[in-house]
C-alpha angles and dihedrals in degrees: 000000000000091000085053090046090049090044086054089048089050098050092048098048079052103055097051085050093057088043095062102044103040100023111032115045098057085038105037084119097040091062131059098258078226097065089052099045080051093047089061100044112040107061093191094066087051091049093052098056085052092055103039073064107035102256085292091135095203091065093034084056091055093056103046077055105053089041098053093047091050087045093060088040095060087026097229104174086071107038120135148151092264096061095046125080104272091219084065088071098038097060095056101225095140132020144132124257146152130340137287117232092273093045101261122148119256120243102196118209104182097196095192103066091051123099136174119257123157085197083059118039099090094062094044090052096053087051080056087051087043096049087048102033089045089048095049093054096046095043107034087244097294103182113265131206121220130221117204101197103197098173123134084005118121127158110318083062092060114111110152088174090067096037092057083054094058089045096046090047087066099033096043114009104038110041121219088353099127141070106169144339116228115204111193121196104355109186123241089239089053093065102085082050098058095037080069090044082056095059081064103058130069124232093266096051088040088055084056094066114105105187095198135167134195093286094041103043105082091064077081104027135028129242093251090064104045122090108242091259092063100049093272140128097214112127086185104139115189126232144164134249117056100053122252103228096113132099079201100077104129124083111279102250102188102207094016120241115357117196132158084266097046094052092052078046088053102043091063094051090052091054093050090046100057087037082052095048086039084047082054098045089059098044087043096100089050088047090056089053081053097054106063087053088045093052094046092051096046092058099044090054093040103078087043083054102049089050105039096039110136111226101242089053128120119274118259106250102270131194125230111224116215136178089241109022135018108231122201127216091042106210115002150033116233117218142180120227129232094288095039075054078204089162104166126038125182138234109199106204133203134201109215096177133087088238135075103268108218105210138185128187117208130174143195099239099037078166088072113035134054109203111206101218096009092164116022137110126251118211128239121293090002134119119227115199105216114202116209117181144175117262118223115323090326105130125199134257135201093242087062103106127177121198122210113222110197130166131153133257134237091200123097088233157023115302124221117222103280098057085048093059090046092042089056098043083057110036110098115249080243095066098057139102132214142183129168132212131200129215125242126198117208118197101196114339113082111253121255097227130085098291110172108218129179113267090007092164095059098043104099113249105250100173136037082242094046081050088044095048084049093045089050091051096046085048091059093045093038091056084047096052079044091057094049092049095053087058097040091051089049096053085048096053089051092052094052093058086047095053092045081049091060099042096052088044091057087045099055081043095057086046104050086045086049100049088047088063099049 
């Protein structure tokens, strides 16, 4: 692993190499000087690049070419809404939504409201650029996969010339960015036109073809996320504005759905949870035993873990470092299915700033999940637990995402509700900051993020995460036990000069009383 991680290395440092000496110095002003400061800092685009030809530089070095000259043509780099027609949005042609069966983002196509128009095609082509280039920047150029939806088209819908756009701008201009390419409904009279889409495609791209219909479809993309005409039970309709780039379209709900019968539900969880945080005060003093063998124990196994890791095993509990909070886990949600019955997981968040850090929490199924506290502030220098749980026999799925909102306060101290709404209706987008998690579903192993069960400091450690998930929960409640002592210990102080005080006081008293008498 760590030869094939220097021979990466290798083969990137390389490349840019190359790059500078054959490419740059007769086309600097043929690419965005953008483009080529990125090139030399972010090691995954080159990678990419690498990997979309099979680490054969040469052709690596051809790529990164013709793309950098297309991305100054269409000037990418500076592409908006402002500077497209605003009618190409409107008509919903193209757009992305939802989440194919591996979790991977949706690329619509709707065939349907697309005609051909020389006058046009530029400006269609750039929206093709926007939709990529915006969800390369937002996403760090996770792969998509694209859905070409050819119901109710026929002739008049055919345009080759744009089509073979769409398919160049992930074989030749974004590198490793697809995984396949879903065609729904193609009419009979289409098939003469995409055998001729095929001679542009190599092997691998034409391996990435799925030809599905309304019975077929759901083998790449689950019904949730199909619209009903294709099988689905999506009600997703699309509009414009605002634009339709976030996973995080539906209404925030912060606790998810509350009925008569949800708030007796939630009563009773309420309860269990403060018998369960008065269960862990008094146990804190044995947890803090724990914790010295725990840690010991951590850190011998850590480095035997790190070297001895197979490669299909669960990922060590990470921690996602922000400019204004500190989120752990750093990249995904552990639980159970229906049979583990794991229904809550926590984030533990961390304000790493001198000022008070106003959060939300929103998610893309606010039917499923409750959030405890899903909109609240966390002072300067402090950790906050958040409890997300499953609601009612809901389970999760791994297209179920949740997005972190966090931006700093100008005020001393916390805010109530109502100064948060206001607070998030003023603070600029700019200021904010945003981190996404993905859930993860696990069918029998325990998960290896931060997954709350009931009696968890009783259950016996099996596994260095499981001790790691344990040790990060002591150290929370072992800073907070910290807190309270230093206060107990200055109160204590203080009562002890008073009491010296009182003491010295009655004792003069008795003196001056004394010497009166004599």
């Amino acid at each position: 692993m760590a030869d094939q991680r220097q021979d990466k290395a290798a083969l990137i440092s390389e490349t840019r190499r190359r790059f500078e000496a054959e490419y740059l110095p007769d086309k600097s002003d043929k690419y965005d000087s953008r483009d080529v400061e990125r090139l030399q800092q972010d090691d995954k685009w080159v990678e990419n690049y690498l990997i979309w030809r099979h680490d054969v530089i040469d052709d690596t070095l051809k790529m990164i070419d013709e793309s950098f000259q297309w991305r100054k043509e269409y000037t990418v780099n500076d592409l908006t809404e402002s500077v497209l027609p605003k009618w190409l949005f409107e008509i919903g042609a193209l757009f992305l939504h939802g989440y194919d069966k591996e979790g991977y983002k949706l690329f619509w196509f709707r065939v349907k409201h697309h005609t051909k128009d020389p006058k046009q095609q530029l400006d269609k082509k750039k929206l093709v650029a926007f939709w990529l280039e915006h969800y390369a920047k937002r996403d760090h150029g996770k792969p998509l996969t694209v859905v070409f939806d050819m119901s109710e088209t026929g002739i008049s819908h055919i345009d080759l010339d744009f089509v073979r756009f769409i398919v160049n701008c992930f074989t030749d201009y974004y590198p490793n960015f697809l995984t396949k390419i879903v065609i729904f409904e193609m009419p009979w009279i289409m098939n003469a036109a995409f055998k001729i889409v095929k001679g542009w495609l190599g092997p691998e791209a034409i391996s990435m073809l799925k030809f599905t219909n309304k019975s077929d479809v759901q083998e790449y993309i689950n019904g949730e996320y199909l619209p009903p005409h294709m099988g689905g039970t999506d009600s997703f309709k699309y509009s414009y504005p605002p634009l339709v780039d976030d996973d995080f379209q539906t209404p925030l709900c912060e606790n998810g759905p509350i009925t008569s019968e949800d708030e007796h539900e939630s009563k009773e969880e309420i309860d269990a949870e403060t018998k369960e945080t008065g269960e862990l005060n008094e146990e804190q003093s044995l947890n803090q035993k724990k914790m010295n063998s725990i840690e010991q124990i951590s850190k011998s196994e850590e480095t035997d873990k790190t070297e001895n890791k197979p490669k299909n095993a669960k990922k060590a509990l990470t921690t996602f470092k922000g400019p204004l909070l500190h989120i752990s886990p750093a990249e995904e949600l552990y639980f159970g299915s229906k049979e583990t019955g794991e229904k809550k997981c926590l984030i533990v968040l961390t304000n790493v700033t001198k000022n008070i850090v106003a959060f939300k929490v929103r998610t893309t199924a606010p039917e499923k999940y409750r959030v405890k506290p899903s909109n609240s502030s966390c002072e300067p220098g402090m950790s906050l637990d958040i409890i997300v749980s499953l609601h009612g026999g809901f389970a999760a799925s791994l297209q179920d995402r949740f997005l972190i909102m966090a931006a700093e306060m100008d005020q001393p101290s916390g805010a109530g509700v109502p100064e948060l709404t206001q607070f998030w209706k003023e603070v600029p987008r700019t200021k904010v900051m945003e981190h996404r998690l993905r859930c993860h579903v696990v069918e029998s192993s325990k998960p290896s993020s931060l997954t709350l069960k009931e009696n968890a400091f009783n259950t016996p450690a099996k596994t260095n995460e499981d001790l790691h998930i344990q040790l990060t929960r002591l150290l929370q409640i072992n800073r907070r036990l910290q807190e309270q002592i230093d206060r107990c210990l200055w109160f204590q102080q203080l009562s002890v000069v008073l009491s010296l005080l009182s003491v010295t006081v009655v004792a003069f008293c008795f003196y001056l009383s004394y010497t009166q008498r004599s």
